[in-house]
Coordinates of C-alpha atoms in Angstrom, one line a residue:
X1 CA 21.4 -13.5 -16.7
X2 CA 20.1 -10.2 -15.4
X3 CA 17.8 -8.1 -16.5
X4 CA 17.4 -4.2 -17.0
X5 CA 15.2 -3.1 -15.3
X6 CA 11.9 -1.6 -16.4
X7 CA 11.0 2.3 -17.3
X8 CA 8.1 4.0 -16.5
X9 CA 6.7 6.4 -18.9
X10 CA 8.0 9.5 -17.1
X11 CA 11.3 7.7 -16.5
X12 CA 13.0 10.8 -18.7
X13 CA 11.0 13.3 -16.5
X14 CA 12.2 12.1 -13.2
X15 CA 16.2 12.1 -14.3
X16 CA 15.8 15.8 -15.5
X17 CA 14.4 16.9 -12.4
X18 CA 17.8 15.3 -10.8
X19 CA 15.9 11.7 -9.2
X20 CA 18.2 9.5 -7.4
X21 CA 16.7 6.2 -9.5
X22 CA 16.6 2.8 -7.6
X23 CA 15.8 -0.4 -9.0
X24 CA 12.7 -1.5 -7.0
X25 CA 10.5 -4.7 -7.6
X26 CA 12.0 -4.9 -11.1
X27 CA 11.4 -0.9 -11.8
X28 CA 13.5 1.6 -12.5
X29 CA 11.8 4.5 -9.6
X30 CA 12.8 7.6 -8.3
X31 CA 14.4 7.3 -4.6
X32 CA 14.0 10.7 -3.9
X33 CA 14.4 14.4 -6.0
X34 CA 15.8 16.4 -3.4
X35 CA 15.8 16.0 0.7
X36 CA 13.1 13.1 2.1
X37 CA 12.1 14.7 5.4
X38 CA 11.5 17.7 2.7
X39 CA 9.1 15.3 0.2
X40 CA 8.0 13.9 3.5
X41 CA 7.0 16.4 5.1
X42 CA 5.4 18.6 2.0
X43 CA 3.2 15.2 2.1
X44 CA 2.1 15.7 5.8
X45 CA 1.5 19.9 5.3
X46 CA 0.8 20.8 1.6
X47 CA 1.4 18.1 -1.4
X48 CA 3.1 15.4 -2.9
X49 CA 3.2 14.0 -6.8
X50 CA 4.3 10.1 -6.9
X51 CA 4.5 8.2 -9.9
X52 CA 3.4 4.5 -9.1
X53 CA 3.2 3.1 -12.5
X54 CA 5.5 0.1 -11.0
X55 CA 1.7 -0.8 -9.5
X56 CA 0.3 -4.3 -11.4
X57 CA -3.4 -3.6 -12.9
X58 CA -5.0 -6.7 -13.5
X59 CA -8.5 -6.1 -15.1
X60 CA -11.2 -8.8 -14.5
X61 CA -14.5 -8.8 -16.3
X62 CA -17.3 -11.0 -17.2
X63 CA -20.5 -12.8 -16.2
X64 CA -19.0 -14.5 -13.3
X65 CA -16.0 -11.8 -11.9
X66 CA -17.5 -11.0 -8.8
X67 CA -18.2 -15.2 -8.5
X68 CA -14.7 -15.4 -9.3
X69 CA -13.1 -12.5 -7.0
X70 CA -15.0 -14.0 -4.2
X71 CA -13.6 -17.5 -5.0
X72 CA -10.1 -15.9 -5.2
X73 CA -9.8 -13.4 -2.5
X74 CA -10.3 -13.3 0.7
X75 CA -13.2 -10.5 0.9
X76 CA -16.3 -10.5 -0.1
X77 CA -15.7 -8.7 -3.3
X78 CA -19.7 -9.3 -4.7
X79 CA -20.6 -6.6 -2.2
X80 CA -19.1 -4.2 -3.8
X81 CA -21.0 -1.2 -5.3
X82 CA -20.0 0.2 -9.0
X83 CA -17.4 3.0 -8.5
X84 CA -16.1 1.7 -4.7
X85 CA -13.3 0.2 -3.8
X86 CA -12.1 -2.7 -1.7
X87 CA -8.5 -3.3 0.1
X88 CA -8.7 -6.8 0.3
X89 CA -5.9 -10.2 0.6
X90 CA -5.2 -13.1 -1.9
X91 CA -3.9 -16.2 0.4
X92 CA -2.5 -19.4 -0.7
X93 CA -4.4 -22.7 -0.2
X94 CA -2.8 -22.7 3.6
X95 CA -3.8 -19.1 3.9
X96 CA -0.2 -17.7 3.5
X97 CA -0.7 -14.2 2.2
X98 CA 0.2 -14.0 -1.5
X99 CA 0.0 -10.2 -1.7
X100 CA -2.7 -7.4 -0.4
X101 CA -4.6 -5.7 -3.2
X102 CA -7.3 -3.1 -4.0
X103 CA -10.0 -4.2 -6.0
X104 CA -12.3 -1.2 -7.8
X105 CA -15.3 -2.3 -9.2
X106 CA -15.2 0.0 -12.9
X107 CA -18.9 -1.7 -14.1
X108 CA -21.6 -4.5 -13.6
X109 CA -19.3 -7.1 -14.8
X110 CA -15.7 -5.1 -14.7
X111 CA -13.2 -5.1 -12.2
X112 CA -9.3 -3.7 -11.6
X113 CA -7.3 -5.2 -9.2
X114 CA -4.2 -3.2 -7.8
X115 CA -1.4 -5.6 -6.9
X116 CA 2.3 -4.6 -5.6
X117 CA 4.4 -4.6 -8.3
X118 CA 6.5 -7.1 -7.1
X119 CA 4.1 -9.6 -6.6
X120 CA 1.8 -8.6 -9.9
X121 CA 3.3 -11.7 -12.0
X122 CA 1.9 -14.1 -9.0
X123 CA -1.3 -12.7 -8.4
X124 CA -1.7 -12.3 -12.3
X125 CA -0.7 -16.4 -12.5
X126 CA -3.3 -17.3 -9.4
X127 CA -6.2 -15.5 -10.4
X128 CA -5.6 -16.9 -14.1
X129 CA -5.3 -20.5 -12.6
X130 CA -8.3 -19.6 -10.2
X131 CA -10.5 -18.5 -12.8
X132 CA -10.9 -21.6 -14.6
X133 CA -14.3 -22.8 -14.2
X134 CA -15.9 -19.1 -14.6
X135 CA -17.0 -17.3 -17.0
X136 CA -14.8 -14.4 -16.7
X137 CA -11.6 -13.2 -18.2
X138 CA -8.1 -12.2 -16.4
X139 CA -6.4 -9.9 -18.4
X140 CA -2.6 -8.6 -17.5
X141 CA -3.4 -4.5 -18.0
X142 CA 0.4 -3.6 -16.2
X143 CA 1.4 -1.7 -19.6
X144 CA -2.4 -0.5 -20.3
X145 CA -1.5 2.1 -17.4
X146 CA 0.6 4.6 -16.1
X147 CA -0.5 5.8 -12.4
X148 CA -0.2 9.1 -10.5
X149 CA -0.7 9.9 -7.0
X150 CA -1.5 13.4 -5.3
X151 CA -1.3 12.8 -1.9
X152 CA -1.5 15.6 1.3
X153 CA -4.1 17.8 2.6
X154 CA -3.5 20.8 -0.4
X155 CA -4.7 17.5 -3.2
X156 CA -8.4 18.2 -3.4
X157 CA -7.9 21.7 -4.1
X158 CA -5.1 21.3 -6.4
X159 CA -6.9 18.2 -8.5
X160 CA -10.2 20.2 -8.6
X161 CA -8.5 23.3 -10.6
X162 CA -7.8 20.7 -13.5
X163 CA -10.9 18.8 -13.5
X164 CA -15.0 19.2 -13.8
X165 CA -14.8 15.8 -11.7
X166 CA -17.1 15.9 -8.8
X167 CA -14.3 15.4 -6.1
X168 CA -16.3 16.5 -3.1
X169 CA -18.7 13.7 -4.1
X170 CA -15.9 10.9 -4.1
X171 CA -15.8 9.2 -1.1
X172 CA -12.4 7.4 0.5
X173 CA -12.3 3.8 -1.2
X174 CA -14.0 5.0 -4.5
X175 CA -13.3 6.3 -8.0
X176 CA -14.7 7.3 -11.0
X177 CA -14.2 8.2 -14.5
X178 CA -13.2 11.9 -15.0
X179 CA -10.7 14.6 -17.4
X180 CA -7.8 15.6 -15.4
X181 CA -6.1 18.5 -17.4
X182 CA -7.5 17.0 -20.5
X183 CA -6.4 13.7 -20.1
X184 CA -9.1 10.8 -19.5
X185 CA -8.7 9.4 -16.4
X186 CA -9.7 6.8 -13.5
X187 CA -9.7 9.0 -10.3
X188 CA -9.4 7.1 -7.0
X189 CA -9.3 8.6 -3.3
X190 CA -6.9 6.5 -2.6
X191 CA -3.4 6.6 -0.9
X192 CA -0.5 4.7 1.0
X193 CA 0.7 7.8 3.2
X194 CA -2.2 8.6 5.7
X195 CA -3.5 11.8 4.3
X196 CA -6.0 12.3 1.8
X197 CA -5.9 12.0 -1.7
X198 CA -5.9 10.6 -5.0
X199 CA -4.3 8.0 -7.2
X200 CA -5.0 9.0 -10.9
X201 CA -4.9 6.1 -13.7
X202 CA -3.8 6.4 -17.2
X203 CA -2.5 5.8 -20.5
X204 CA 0.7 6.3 -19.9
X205 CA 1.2 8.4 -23.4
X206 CA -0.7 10.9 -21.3
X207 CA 1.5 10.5 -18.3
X208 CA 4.1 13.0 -18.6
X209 CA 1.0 15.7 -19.6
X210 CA -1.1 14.8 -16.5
X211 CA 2.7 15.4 -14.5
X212 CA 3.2 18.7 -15.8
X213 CA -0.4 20.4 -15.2
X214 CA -0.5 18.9 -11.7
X215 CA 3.3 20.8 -11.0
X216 CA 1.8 23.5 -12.8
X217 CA -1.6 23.6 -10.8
X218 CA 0.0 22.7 -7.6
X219 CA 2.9 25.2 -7.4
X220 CA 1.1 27.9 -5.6
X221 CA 0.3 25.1 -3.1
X222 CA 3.9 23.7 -2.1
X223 CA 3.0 20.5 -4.3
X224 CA 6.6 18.8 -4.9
X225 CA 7.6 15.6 -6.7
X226 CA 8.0 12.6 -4.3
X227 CA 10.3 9.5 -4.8
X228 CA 9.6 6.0 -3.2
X229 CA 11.9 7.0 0.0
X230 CA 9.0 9.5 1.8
X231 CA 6.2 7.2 0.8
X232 CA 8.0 4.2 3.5
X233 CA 7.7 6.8 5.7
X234 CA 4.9 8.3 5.7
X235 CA 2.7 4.9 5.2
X236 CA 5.2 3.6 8.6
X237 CA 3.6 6.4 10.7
X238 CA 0.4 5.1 8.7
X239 CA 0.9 1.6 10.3
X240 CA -0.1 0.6 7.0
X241 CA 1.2 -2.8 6.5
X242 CA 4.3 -3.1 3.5
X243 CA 4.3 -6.3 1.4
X244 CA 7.4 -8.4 2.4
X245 CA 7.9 -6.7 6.1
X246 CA 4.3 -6.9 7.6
X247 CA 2.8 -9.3 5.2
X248 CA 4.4 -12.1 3.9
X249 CA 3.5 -16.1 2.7
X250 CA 4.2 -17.2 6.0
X251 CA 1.9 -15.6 7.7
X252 CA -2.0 -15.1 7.6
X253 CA -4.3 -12.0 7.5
X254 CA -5.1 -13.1 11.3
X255 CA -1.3 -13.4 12.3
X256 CA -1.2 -9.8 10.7
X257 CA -3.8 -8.3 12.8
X258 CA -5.9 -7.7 9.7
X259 CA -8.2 -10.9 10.1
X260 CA -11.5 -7.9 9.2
X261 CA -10.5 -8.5 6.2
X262 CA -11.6 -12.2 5.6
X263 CA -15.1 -12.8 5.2
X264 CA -16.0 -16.0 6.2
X265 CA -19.7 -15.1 5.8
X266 CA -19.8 -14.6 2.2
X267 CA -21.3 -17.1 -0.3
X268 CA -19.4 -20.5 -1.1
X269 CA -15.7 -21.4 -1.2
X270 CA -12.2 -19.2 -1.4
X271 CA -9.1 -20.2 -1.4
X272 CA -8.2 -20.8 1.7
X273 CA -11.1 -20.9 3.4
X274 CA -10.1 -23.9 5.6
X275 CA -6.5 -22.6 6.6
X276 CA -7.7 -19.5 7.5
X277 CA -10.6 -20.8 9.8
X278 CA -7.9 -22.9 11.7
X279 CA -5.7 -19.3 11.9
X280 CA -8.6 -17.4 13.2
X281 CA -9.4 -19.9 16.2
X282 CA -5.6 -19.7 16.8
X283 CA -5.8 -16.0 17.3
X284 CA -8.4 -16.2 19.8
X285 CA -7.1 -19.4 22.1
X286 CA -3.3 -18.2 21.6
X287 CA -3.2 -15.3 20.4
X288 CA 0.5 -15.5 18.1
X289 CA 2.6 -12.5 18.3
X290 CA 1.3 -9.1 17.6
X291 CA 1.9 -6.4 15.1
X292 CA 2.6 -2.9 17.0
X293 CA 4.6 0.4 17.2
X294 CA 7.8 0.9 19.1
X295 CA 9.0 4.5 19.6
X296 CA 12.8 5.6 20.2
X297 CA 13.6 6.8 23.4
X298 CA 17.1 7.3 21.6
X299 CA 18.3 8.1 18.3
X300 CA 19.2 4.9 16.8
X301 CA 17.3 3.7 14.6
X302 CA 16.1 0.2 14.2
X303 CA 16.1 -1.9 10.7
X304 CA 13.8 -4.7 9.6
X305 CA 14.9 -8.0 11.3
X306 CA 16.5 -6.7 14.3
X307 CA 15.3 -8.8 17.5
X308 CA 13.3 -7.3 19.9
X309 CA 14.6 -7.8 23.7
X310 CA 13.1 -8.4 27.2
X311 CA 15.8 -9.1 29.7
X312 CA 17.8 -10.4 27.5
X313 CA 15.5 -12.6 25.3
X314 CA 14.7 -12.8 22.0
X315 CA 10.2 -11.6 21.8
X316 CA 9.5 -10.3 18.6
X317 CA 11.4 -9.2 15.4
X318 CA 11.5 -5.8 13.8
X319 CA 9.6 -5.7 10.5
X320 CA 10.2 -1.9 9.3
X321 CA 12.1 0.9 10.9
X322 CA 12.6 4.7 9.7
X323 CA 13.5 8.2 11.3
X324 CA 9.8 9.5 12.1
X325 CA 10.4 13.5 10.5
X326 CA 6.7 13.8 12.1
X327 CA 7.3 12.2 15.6
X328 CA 11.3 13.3 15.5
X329 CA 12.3 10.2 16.5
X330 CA 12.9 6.5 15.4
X331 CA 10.2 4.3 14.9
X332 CA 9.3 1.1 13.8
X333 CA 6.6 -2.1 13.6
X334 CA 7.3 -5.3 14.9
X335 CA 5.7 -8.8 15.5
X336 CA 6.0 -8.7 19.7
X337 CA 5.0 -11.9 21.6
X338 CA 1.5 -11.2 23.1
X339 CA 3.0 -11.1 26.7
X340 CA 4.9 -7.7 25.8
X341 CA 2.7 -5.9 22.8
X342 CA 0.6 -4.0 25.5
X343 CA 1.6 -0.7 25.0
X344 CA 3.7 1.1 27.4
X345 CA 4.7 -2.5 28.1
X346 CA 8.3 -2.9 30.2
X347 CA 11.3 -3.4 29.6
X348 CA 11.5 -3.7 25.7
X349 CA 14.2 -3.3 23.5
X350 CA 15.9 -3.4 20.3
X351 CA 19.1 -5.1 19.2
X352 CA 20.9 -2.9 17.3
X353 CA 24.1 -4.3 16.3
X354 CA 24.6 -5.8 20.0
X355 CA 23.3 -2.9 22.1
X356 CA 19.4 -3.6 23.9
X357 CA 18.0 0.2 22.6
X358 CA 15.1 0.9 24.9
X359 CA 11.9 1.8 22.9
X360 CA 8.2 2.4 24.2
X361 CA 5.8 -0.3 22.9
X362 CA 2.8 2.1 21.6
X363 CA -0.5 1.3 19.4
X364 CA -0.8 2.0 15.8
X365 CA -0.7 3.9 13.9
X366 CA 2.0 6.6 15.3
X367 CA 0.4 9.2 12.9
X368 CA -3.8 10.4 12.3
X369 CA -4.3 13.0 10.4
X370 CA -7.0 15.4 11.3
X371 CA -10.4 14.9 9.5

């Protein structure tokens, strides 16, 4: 039997302004409101507005969270200071990646962890089972919030004319408590598209309020709503890794390329801890195949699961491919055996639909903003 699938609070909003919905992760979301090379690049140049209230908030507190984060997560999350923030991995007992998450640390005892939405129900269900034991509570906070994203280099100056917040003080990887356009607010320099800016968390009664003084404030500024389409695109030439491509439960942080993230030097058991010990001495004897970039030197473009070719044989899989409207060509990541992930290695190809495309093997990410 299937289900609808769910609203966000600016659901209405999005179908006035003429969103091409998807269903995504169990969400109704906007694809796109217009062109996605336009959204795209307004992103890159000026400024986007994203509703991500598909996100799943799970809000820890107690005596013992930080005990219990570091028992359930890879990092070490007890290291944490009040008002930072931490991108961090839950793994199964054989270090299989669950999902990859950002924990903010709100208070002494309180914590919000960020999961994809379409993996909130089974981080929500391990950290519940994991937490028995501590003295802390897991609480399911998905419908306490709705959340907002300004993302591109025009957000700082567009988010400080509707709030007293102290945004030159906020650092990448924190947030704090603030009134955006009169609405209370958690304001996080966070982002999944490679420029600065800020993920804003809310009730999401004040959603559609928050939306309309950030179009308002940001209109001089090129600010224009962005659907779910630009944001694969620009976190691709991010080389940011995408739940279900990149990351998945059969592979580890270290079979990622994201090992830093596992902190074996932190205070008494994880999850995990085992599996991924045995992963990281893997990665350093024989090394398994690599995460990098491959560039077009063509126009087709490459989808996930396409084989990657040297002479004829099969060394890596595609995981993501997309038009680059920054690079002007195709790109994509792909796990590449070691012996061909140097870049500008030889030779390599993709598959597409029985035709060896030749692409340049580069290091990520394709795109760096500018500091």
């Amino acid at each position: 039997m299937s289900t609808a699938p769910r609203l966000t609070a600016l659901d209405a909003l999005h179908r006035s302004l003429g969103a091409t919905m998807t269903d995504f992760a169990g969400w109704d979301m906007p694809l796109r409101y217009a062109s996605e090379r336009d959204e795209h690049n307004a992103v890159r140049t000026r400024a986007g507005l994203f509703d991500l209230s598909h996100m799943g908030e799970i809000t820890v507190t107690g005596p013992a969270a930080a005990a219990l984060l570091d028992f359930a997560l890879v990092g070490n999350i007890g290291t944490v200071a009040v008002g930072r923030a931490r991108y961090t991995m839950i793994c199964a007992e054989d270090g299989g990646i669950l999902d990859d998450l950002i924990v903010y640390r709100l208070g002494e005892t309180e914590y919000m962890v960020v999961a994809n939405a379409g993996n909130a129900q089974i981080v929500l269900d391990a950290l519940t089972e994991r937490a028995e034991g501590f003295d802390a509570e897991v609480r399911d906070d998905r419908d306490a919030y709705a959340l907002l994203a300004v993302q591109g280099p025009e957000s700082p100056t567009i988010l400080a004319s509707v709030t007293d917040a102290d945004l030159d003080g906020l650092k990448y990887y924190a947030g704090l408590p603030g009134t955006v356009a009169g609405v209370p607010a958690l304001i996080a320099r966070t982002g999944y598209t490679g420029e600065d800016g800020f993920e804003l968390f809310v009730a999401p009664d004040h959603a559609e309020q928050l939306w309309k003084a950030l179009t308002e404030a940001g209109a001089s500024h090129g600010l224009i709503p962005c659907g779910l389409s630009c944001r694969d695109t620009l976190r691709l030439e991010a080389g940011m890794p995408l739940y279900g491509h990149e990351l998945t439960t059969a592979l580890t942080p270290f079979d990622a390329g994201l090992g830093r993230v596992v902190k074996f030097e932190k205070e008494g058991d994880f999850v995990g801890r085992e599996a991924l010990r045995a992963a990281a001495g893997r990665a350093e004897t024989a090394p398994p195949r690599k995460l990098v970039g491959l560039v077009a030197e063509g126009r087709r473009v490459p989808r996930a699961g396409f084989s990657v070719v040297v002479g004829g044989e099969v060394v890596g899989e595609v995981t993501s491919g997309a038009p680059s409207p920054t690079l002007g060509k195709p790109i994509a990541m792909a796990y590449v055996d070691a012996a061909h992930a140097t870049p500008g290695a030889e030779g390599v190809g993709v598959d597409i639909r029985g035709s060896h495309e030749p692409y340049e093997v580069v290091a990520l990410p394709f795109y760096k903003r500018q500091k």
